[in-house]
mmCIF file of C-alpha atoms in Angstrom:
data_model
loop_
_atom_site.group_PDB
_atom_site.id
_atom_site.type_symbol
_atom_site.label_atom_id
_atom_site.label_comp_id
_atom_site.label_asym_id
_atom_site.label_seq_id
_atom_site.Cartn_x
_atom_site.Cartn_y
_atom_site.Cartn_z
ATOM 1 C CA UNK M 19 -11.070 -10.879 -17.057
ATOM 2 C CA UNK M 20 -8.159 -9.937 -19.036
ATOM 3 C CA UNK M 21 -8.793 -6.143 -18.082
ATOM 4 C CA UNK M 22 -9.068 -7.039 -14.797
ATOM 5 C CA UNK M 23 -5.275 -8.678 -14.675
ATOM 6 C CA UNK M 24 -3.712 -5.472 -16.303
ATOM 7 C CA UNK M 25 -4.988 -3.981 -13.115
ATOM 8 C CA UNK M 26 -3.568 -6.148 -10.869
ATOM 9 C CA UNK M 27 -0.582 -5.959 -12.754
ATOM 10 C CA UNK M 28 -0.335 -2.321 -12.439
ATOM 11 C CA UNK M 29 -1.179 -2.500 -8.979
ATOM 12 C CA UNK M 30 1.839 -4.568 -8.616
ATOM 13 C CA UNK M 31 4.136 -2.467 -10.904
ATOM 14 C CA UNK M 32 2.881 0.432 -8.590
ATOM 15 C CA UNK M 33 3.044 -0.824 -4.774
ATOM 16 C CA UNK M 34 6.661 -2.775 -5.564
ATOM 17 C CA UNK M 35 7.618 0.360 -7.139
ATOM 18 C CA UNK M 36 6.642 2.350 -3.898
ATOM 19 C CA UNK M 37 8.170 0.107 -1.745
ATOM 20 C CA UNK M 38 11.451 -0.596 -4.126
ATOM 21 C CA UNK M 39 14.004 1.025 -1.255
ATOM 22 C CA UNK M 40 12.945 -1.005 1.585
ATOM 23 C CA UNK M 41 14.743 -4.216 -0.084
ATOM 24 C CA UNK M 42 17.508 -2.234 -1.455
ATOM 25 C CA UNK M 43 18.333 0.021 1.693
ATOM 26 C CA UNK M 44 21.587 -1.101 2.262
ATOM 27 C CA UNK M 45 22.966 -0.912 -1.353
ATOM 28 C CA UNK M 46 21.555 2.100 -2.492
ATOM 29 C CA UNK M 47 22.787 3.696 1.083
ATOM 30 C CA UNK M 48 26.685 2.286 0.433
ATOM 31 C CA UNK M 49 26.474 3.262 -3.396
ATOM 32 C CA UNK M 50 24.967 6.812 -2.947
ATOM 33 C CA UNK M 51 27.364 7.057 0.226
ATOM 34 C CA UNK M 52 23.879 8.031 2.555
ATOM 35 C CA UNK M 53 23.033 7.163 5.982
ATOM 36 C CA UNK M 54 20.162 4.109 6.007
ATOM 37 C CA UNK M 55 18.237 7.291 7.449
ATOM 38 C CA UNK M 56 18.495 9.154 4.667
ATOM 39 C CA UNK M 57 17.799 6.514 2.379
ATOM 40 C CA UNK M 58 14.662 5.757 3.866
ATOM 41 C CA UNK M 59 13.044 9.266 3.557
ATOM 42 C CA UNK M 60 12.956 7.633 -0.374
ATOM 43 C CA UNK M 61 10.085 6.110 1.168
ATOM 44 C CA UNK M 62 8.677 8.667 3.637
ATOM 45 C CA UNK M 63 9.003 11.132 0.996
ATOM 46 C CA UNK M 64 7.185 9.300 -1.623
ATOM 47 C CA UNK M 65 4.643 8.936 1.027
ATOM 48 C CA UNK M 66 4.219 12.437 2.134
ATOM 49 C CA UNK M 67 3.948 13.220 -2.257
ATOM 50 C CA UNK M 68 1.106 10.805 -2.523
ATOM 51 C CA UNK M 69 -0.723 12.628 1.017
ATOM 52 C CA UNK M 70 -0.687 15.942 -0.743
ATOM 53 C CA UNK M 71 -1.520 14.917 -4.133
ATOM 54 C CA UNK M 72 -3.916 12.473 -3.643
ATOM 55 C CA UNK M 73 -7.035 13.926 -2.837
ATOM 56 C CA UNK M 74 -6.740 17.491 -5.617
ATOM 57 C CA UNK M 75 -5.184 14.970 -7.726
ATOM 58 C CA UNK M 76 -8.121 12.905 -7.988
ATOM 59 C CA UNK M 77 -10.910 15.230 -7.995
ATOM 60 C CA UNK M 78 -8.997 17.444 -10.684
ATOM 61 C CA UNK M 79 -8.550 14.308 -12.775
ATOM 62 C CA UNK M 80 -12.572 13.127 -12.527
ATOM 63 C CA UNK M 81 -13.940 13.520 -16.015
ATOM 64 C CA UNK M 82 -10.784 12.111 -17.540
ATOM 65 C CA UNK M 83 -11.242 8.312 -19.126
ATOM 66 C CA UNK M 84 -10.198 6.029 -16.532
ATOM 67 C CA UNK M 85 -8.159 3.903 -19.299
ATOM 68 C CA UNK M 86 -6.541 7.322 -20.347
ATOM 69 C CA UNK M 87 -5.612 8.018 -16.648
ATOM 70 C CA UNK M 88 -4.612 4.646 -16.132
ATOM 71 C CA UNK M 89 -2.362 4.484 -18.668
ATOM 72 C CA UNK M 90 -1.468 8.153 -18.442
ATOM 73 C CA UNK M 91 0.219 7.126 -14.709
ATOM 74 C CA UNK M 92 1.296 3.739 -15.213
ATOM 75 C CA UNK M 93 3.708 5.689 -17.613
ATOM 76 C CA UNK M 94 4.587 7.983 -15.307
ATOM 77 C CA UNK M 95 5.701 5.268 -13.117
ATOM 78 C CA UNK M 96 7.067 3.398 -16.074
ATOM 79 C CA UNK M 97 9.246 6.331 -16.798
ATOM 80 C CA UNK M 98 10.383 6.839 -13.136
ATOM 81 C CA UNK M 99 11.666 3.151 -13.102
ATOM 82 C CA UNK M 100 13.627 3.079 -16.150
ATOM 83 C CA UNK M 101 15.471 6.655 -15.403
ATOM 84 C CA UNK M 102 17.118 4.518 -12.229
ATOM 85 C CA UNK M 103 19.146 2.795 -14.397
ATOM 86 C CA UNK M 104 21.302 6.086 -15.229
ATOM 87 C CA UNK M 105 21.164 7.136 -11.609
ATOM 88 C CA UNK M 106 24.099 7.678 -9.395
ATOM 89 C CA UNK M 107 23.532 10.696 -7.623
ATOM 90 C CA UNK M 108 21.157 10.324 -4.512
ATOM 91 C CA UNK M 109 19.417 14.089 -5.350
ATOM 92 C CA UNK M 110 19.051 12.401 -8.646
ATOM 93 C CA UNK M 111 17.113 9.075 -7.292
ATOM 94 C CA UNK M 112 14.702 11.669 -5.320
ATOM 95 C CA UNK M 113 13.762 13.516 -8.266
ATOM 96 C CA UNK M 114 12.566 10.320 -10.109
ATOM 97 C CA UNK M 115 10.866 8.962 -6.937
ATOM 98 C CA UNK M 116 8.856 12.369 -6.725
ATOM 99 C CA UNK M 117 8.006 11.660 -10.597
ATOM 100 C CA UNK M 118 6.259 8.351 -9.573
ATOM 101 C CA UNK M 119 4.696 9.510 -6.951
ATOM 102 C CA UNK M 120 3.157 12.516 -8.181
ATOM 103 C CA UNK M 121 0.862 10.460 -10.275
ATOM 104 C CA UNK M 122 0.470 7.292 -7.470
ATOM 105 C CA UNK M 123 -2.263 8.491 -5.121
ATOM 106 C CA UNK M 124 -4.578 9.508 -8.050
ATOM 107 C CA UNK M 125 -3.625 5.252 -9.235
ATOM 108 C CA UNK M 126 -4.886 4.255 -6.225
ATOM 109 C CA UNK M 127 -7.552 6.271 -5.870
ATOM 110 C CA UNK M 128 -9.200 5.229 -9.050
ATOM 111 C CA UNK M 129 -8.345 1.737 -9.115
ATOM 112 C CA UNK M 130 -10.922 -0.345 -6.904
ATOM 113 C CA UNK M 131 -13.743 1.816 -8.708
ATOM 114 C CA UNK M 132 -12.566 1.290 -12.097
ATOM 115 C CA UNK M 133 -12.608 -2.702 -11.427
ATOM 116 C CA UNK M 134 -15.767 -2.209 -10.011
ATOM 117 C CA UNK M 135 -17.014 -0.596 -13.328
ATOM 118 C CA UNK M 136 -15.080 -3.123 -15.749
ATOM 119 C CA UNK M 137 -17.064 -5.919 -14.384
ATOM 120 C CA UNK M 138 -20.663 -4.807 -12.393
ATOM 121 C CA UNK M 139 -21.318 -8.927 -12.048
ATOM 122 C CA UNK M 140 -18.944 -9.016 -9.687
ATOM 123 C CA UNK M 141 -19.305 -8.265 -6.595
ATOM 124 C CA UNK M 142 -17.559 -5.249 -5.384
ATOM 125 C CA UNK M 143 -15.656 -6.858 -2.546
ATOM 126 C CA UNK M 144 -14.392 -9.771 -4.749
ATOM 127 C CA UNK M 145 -13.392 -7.387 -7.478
ATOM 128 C CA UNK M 146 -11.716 -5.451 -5.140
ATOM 129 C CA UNK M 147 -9.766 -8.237 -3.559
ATOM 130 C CA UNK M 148 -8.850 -10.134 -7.282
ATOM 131 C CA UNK M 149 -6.984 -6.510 -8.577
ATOM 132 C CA UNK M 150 -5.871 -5.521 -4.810
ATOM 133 C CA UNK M 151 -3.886 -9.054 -5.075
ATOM 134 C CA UNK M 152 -1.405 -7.097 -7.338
ATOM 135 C CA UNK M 153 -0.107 -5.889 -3.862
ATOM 136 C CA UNK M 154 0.445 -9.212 -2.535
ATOM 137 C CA UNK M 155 2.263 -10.280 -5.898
ATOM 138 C CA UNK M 156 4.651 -6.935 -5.429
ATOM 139 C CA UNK M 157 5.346 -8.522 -1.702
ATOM 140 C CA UNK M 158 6.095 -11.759 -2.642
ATOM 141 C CA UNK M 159 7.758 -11.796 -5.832
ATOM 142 C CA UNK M 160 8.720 -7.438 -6.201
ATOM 143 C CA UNK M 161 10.370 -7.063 -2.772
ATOM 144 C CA UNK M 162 12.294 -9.977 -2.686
ATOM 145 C CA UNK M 163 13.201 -9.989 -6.424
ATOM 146 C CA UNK M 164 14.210 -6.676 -6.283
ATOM 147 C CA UNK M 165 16.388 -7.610 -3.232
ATOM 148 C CA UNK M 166 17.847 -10.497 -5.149
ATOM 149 C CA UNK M 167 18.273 -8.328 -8.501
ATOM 150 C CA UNK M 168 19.947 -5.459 -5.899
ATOM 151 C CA UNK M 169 22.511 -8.506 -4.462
ATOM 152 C CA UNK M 170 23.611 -9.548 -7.331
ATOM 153 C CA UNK M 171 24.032 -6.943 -10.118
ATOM 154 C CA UNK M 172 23.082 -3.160 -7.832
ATOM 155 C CA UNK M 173 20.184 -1.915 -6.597
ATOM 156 C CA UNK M 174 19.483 0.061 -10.019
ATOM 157 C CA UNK M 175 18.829 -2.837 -11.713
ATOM 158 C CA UNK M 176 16.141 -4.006 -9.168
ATOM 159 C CA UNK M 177 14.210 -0.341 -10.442
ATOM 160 C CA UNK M 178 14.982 -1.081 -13.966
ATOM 161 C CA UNK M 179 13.502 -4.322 -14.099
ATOM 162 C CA UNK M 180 10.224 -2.560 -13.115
ATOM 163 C CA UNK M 181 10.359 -0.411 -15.519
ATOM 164 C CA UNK M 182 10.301 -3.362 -18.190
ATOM 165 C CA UNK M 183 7.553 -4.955 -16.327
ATOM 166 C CA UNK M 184 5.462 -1.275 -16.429
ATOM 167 C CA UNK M 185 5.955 -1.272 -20.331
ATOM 168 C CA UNK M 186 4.730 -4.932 -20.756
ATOM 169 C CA UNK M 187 1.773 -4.050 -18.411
ATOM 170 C CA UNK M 188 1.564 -0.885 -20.342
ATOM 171 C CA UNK M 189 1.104 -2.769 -23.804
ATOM 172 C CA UNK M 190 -1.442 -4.816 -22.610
ATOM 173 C CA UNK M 191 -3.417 -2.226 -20.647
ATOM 174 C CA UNK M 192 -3.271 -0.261 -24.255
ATOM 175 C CA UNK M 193 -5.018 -3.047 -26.130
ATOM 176 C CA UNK M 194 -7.205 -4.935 -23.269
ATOM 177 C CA UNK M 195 -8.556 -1.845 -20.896
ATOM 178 C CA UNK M 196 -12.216 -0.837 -21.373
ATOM 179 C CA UNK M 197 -12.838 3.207 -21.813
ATOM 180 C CA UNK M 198 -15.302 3.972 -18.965
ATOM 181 C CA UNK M 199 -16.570 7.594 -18.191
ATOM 182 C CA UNK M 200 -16.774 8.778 -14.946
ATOM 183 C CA UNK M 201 -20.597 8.642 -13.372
ATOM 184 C CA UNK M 202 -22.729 11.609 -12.783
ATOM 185 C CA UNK M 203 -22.354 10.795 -8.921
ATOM 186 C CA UNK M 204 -18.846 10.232 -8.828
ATOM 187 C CA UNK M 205 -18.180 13.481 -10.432
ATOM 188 C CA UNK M 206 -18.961 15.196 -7.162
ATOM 189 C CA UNK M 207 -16.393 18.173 -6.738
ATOM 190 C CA UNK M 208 -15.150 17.594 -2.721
ATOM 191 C CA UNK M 209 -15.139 14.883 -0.173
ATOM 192 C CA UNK M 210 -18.362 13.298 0.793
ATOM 193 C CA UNK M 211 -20.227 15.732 3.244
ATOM 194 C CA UNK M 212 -21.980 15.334 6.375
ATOM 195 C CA UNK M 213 -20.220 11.461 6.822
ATOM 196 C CA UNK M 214 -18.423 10.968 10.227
ATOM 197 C CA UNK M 215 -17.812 7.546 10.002
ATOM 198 C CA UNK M 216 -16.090 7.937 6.990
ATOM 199 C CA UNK M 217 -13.264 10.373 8.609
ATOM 200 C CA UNK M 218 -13.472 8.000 11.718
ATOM 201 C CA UNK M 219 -12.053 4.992 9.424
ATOM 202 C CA UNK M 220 -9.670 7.157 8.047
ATOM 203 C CA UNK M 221 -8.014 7.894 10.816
ATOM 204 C CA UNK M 222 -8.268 4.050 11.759
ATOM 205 C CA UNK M 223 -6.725 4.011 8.613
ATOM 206 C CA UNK M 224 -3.682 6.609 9.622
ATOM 207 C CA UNK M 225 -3.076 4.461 12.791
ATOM 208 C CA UNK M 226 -3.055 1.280 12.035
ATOM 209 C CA UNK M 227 -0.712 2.227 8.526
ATOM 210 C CA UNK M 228 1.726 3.794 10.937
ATOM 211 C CA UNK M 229 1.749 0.889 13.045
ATOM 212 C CA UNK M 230 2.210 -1.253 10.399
ATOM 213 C CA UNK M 231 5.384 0.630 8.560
ATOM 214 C CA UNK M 232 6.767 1.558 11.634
ATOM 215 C CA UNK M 233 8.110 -1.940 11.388
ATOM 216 C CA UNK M 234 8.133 -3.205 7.967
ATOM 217 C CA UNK M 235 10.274 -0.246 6.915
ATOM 218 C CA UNK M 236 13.386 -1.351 8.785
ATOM 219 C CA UNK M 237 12.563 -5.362 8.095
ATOM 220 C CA UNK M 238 15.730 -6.351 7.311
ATOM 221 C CA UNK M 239 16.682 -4.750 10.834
ATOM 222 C CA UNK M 240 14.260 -6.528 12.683
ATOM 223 C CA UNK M 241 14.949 -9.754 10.932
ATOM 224 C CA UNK M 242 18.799 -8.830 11.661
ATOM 225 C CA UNK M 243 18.439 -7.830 15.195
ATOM 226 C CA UNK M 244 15.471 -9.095 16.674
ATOM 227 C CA UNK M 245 14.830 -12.724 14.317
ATOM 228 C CA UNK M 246 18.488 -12.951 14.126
ATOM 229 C CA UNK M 247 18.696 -14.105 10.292
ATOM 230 C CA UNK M 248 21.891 -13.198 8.360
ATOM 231 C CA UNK M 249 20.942 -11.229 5.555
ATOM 232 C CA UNK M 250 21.286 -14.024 3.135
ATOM 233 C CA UNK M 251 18.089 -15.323 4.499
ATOM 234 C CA UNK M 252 16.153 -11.695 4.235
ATOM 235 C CA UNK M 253 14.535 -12.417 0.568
ATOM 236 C CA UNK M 254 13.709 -15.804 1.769
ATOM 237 C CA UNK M 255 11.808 -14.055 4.868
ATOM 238 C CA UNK M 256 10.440 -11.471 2.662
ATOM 239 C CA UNK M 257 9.141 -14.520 0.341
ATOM 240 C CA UNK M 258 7.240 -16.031 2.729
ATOM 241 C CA UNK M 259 5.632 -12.755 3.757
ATOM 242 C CA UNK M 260 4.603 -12.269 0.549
ATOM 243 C CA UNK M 261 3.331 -15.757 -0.102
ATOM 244 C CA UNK M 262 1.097 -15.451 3.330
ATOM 245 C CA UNK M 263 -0.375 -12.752 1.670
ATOM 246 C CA UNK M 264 -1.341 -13.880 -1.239
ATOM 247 C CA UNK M 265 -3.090 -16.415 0.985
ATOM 248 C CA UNK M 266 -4.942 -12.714 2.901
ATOM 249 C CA UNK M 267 -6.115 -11.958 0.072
ATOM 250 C CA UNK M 268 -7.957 -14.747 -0.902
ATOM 251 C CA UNK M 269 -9.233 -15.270 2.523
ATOM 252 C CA UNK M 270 -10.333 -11.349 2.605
ATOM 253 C CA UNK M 271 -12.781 -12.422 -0.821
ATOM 254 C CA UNK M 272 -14.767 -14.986 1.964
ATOM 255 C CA UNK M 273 -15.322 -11.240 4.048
ATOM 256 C CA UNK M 274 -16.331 -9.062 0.737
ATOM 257 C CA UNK M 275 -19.800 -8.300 2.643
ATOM 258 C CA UNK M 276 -18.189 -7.521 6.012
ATOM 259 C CA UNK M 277 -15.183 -5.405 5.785
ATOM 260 C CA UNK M 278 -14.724 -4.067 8.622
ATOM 261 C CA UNK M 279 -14.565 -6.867 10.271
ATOM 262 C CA UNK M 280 -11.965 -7.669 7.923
ATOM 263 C CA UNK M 281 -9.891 -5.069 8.934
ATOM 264 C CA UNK M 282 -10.014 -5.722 12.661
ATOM 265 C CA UNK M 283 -9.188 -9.412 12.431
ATOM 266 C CA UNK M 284 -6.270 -8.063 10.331
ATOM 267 C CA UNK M 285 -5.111 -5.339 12.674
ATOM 268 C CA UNK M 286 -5.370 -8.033 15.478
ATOM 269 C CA UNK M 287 -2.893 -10.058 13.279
ATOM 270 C CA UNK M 288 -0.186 -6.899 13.001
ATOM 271 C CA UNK M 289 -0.148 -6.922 16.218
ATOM 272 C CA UNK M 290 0.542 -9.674 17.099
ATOM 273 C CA UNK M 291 2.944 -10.520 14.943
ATOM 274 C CA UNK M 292 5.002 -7.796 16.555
ATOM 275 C CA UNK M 293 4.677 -8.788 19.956
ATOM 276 C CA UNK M 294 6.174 -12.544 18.767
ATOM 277 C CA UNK M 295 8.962 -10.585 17.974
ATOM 278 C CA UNK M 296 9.781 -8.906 21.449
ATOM 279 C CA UNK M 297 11.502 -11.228 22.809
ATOM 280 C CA UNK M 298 14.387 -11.842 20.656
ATOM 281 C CA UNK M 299 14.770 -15.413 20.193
ATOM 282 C CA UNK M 300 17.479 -16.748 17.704
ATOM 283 C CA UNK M 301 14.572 -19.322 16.781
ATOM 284 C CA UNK M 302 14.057 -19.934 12.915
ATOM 285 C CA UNK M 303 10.673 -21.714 13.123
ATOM 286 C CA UNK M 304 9.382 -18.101 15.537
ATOM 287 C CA UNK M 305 10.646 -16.242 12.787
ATOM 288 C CA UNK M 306 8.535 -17.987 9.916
ATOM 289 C CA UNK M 307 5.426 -18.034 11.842
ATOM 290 C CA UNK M 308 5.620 -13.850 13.057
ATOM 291 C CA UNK M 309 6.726 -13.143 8.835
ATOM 292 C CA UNK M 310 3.402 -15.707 7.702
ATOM 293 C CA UNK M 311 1.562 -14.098 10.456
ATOM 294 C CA UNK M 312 2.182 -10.185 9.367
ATOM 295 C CA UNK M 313 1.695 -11.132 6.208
ATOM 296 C CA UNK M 314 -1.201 -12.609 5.593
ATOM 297 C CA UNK M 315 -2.772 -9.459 8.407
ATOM 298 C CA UNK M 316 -1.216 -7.011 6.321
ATOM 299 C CA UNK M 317 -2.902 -8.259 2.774
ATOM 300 C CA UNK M 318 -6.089 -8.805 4.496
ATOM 301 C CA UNK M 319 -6.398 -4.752 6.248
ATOM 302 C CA UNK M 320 -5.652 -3.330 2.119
ATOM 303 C CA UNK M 321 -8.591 -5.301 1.254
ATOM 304 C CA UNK M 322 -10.729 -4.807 4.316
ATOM 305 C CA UNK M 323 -9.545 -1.230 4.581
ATOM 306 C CA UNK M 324 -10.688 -0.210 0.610
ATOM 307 C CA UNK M 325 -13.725 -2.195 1.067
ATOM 308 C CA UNK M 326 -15.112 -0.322 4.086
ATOM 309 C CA UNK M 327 -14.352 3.434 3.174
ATOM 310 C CA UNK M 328 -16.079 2.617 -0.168
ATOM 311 C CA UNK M 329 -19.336 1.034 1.134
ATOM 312 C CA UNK M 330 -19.649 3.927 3.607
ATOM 313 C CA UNK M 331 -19.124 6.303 0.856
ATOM 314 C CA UNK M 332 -20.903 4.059 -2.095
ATOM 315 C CA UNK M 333 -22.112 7.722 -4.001
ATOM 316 C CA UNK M 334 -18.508 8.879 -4.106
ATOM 317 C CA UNK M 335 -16.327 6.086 -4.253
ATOM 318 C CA UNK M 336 -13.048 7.546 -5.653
ATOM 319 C CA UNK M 337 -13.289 10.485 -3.381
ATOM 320 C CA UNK M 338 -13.613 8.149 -0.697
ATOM 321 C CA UNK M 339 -10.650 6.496 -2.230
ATOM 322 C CA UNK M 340 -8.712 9.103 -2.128
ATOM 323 C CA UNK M 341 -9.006 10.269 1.570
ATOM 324 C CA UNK M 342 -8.014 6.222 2.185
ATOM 325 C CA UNK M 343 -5.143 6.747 0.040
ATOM 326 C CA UNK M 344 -3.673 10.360 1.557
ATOM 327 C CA UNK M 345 -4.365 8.410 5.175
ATOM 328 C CA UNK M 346 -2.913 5.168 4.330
ATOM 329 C CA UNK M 347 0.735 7.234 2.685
ATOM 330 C CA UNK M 348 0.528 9.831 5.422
ATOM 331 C CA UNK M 349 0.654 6.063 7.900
ATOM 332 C CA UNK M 350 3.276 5.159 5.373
ATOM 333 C CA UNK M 351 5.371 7.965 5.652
ATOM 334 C CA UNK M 352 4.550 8.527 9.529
ATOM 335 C CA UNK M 353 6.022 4.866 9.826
ATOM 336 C CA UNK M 354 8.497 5.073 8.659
ATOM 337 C CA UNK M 355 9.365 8.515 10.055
ATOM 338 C CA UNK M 356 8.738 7.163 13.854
ATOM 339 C CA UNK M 357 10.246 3.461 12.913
ATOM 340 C CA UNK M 358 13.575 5.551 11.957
ATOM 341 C CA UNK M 359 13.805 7.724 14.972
ATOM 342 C CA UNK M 360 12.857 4.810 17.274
ATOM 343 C CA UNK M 361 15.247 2.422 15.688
ATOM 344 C CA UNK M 362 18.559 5.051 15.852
ATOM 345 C CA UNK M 363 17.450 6.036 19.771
ATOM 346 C CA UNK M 364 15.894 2.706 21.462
ATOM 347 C CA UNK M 365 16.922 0.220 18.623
ATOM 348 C CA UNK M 366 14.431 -2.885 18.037
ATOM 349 C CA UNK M 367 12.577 -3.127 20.821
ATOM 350 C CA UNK M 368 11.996 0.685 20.955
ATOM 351 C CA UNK M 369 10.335 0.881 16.989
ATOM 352 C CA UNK M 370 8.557 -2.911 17.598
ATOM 353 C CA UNK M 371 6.521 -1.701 21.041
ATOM 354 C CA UNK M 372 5.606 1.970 19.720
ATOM 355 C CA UNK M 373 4.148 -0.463 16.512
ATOM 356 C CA UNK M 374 2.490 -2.489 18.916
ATOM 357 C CA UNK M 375 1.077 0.380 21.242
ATOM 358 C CA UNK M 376 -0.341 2.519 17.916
ATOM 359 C CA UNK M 377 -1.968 -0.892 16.807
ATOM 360 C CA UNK M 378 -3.610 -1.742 20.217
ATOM 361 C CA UNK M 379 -5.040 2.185 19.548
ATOM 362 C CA UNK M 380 -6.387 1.693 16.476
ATOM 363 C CA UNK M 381 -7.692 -1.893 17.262
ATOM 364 C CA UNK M 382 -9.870 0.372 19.821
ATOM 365 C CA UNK M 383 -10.459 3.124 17.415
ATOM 366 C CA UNK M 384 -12.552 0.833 15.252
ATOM 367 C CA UNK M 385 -15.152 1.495 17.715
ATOM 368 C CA UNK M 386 -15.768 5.556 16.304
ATOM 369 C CA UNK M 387 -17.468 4.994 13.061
ATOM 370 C CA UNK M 388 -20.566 3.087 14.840
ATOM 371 C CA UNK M 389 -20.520 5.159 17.399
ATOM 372 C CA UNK M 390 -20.710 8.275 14.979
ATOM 373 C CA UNK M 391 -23.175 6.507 12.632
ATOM 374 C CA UNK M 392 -25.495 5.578 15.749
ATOM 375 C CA UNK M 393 -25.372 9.447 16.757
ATOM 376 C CA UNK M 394 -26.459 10.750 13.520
ATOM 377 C CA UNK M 395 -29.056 8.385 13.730
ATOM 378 C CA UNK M 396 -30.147 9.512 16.716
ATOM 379 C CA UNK M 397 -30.166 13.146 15.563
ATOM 380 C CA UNK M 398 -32.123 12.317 12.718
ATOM 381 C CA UNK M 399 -35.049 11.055 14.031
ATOM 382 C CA UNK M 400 -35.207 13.889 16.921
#
């Protein structure tokens, strides 16, 4: 089990690390003199790296020892994290973002696999959920520690402490992970051929991502604008997000044989949570229950989401992986992208109904895969 926490530790070193700006976006915009705008493309950049590098990335890296590659890009990330500290030039703080992110899509590609390989007892969905919980720990204790670190002593300090936290992980990963080969199977050159459904739940995948970080990007603006909480009470908001999903992830363990379903029950909850917020009531207890809401859904679709493309792909799972990834960042990026646009021309209500309009469209897209799966079918036994 101890391997099994150095992955969810890096898996929380790696998502808070990815999502590092959202908490900071007001002091790294006033101390790098940049528009919010600009400062979020640190995210929709990093996002748009991990799209096109996640996918060659992965299958170039496929015979490498998955504890050499793991450590390999937990460094990388490591390194990244640390260099903030000497960083006051925004030009600067995009060059070490693009380091990290060069080497996160192949991370996260290989990660649900590898725990799947470190311990075969388990099964797949559980092991799955137990290292994908690293995300929930980044949203509950890395985004709003990183906001609090950012308050009080600068936002590079909020990157630096994650850069100590990579080279504890690091240490531990070095003595504790298991060297595992990659399988004949899995060391397929390509995507998976001649599988529909796969491509169908990727782009479920792209739209409900999209949806997702079309809001939680800007956050602080909803909470500002639309929750009405002073931004004192933002890391408090952003706790209890995180601490609902903690809670999503160890409900999505009771769904580890029915993923899918996971994911729409999820999306459902996105959703929702974003049409709770449309009206714009200055009400504290609404504002709890749409954060708790959004995040348990959004801790539950990672898990249901991973789950699925790997059981409809079980030859090639990191392949598989890594068309999830490139979807998921290309949803990550493509939020934020639209959520940034829609928030400088129609303000709040503008960003939270095109979220709620690309949800309701992938809620319905989640239909494709059996419909695809039932055709081939069909064809095969013509």
């Amino acid at each position: 089990m101890q391997a099994l926490l150095i992955l969810m530790l890096g898996a929380f070193v790696s998502q808070t690390t990815e999502y590092l700006p959202i908490g900071l976006l007001p002091q790294i915009a006033g101390d790098l003199h940049v528009s919010l705008g600009a400062t979020g493309w640190l995210v929709t950049g990093y996002a748009w790296i991990i799209t096109l590098t996640a996918l060659p990335f992965t299958l170039m890296t496929r015979h490498i020892d998955r504890r050499t590659l793991f450590l390999a890009l937990l460094g990388t990330i490591t390194l990244s994290n640390s260099l903030a500290l000497v960083t006051h030039n925004y030009w600067m703080l995009v060059a070490i973002r693009l380091i990290a992110a060069l080497g996160h899509g192949v991370f996260w590609s290989i990660l649900a696999a590898y725990a799947v390989r470190i311990l075969p007892q388990m099964s797949p969905g559980r092991a799955t959920a137990w290292v994908f919980s690293g995300i929930s720990v980044a949203i509950i204790v890395g985004v709003p520690l990183s906001s609090a670190v950012g308050l009080a002593f600068g936002w590079q300090k909020g990157f630096g402490l994650f850069g100590l936290l990579g080279l504890l992980t690091f240490i531990g990963g070095y003595f504790w992970l298991p060297s595992i080969k990659t399988e004949r199977g899995e060391g397929k050159a390509g995507l998976p051929q001649n599988n529909a459904p796969l491509y169908a739940a990727a782009f479920t995948t792209l739209l409900i991502i999209t949806a997702h970080f079309n809001g939680y990007t800007y956050i602080t603006s909803l909470l500002s604008n639309k929750v009405h909480i002073p931004d004192a009470g933002h890391p408090m908001m952003l706790l209890a997000f995180g601490l609902a999903g903690a809670v999503g992830t160890v409900l999505a363990g009771w769904f580890d044989h029915r993923p899918m379903l996971l994911a729409v029950i999820a999306s459902a909850g996105i959703v929702m949570a974003q049409i709770l917020m449309l009206p714009g009531v200055a009400q504290p207890v609404l504002g709890w229950v749409e954060m708790v809401l959004w995040g348990m859904s959004v801790s539950m679709l990672i898990v249901g989401l991973q789950s699925w493309v790997i059981q409809l792909a079980p030859e090639q799972p990191e392949a598989a992986s890594a068309l999830y990834v490139s979807t998921f960042n290309i949803g990550i990026g493509g939020g934020a992208l639209t959520g940034g646009i829609m928030l400088a021309s129609s303000g709040a209500g503008g960003l939270l109904w095109l979220g709620i309009a690309l949800g309701i469209l992938a809620l319905a897209s989640y239909l494709l895969p059996g419909i695809l799966r039932q055709r081939q079918l069909a064809k095969a036994t013509e």
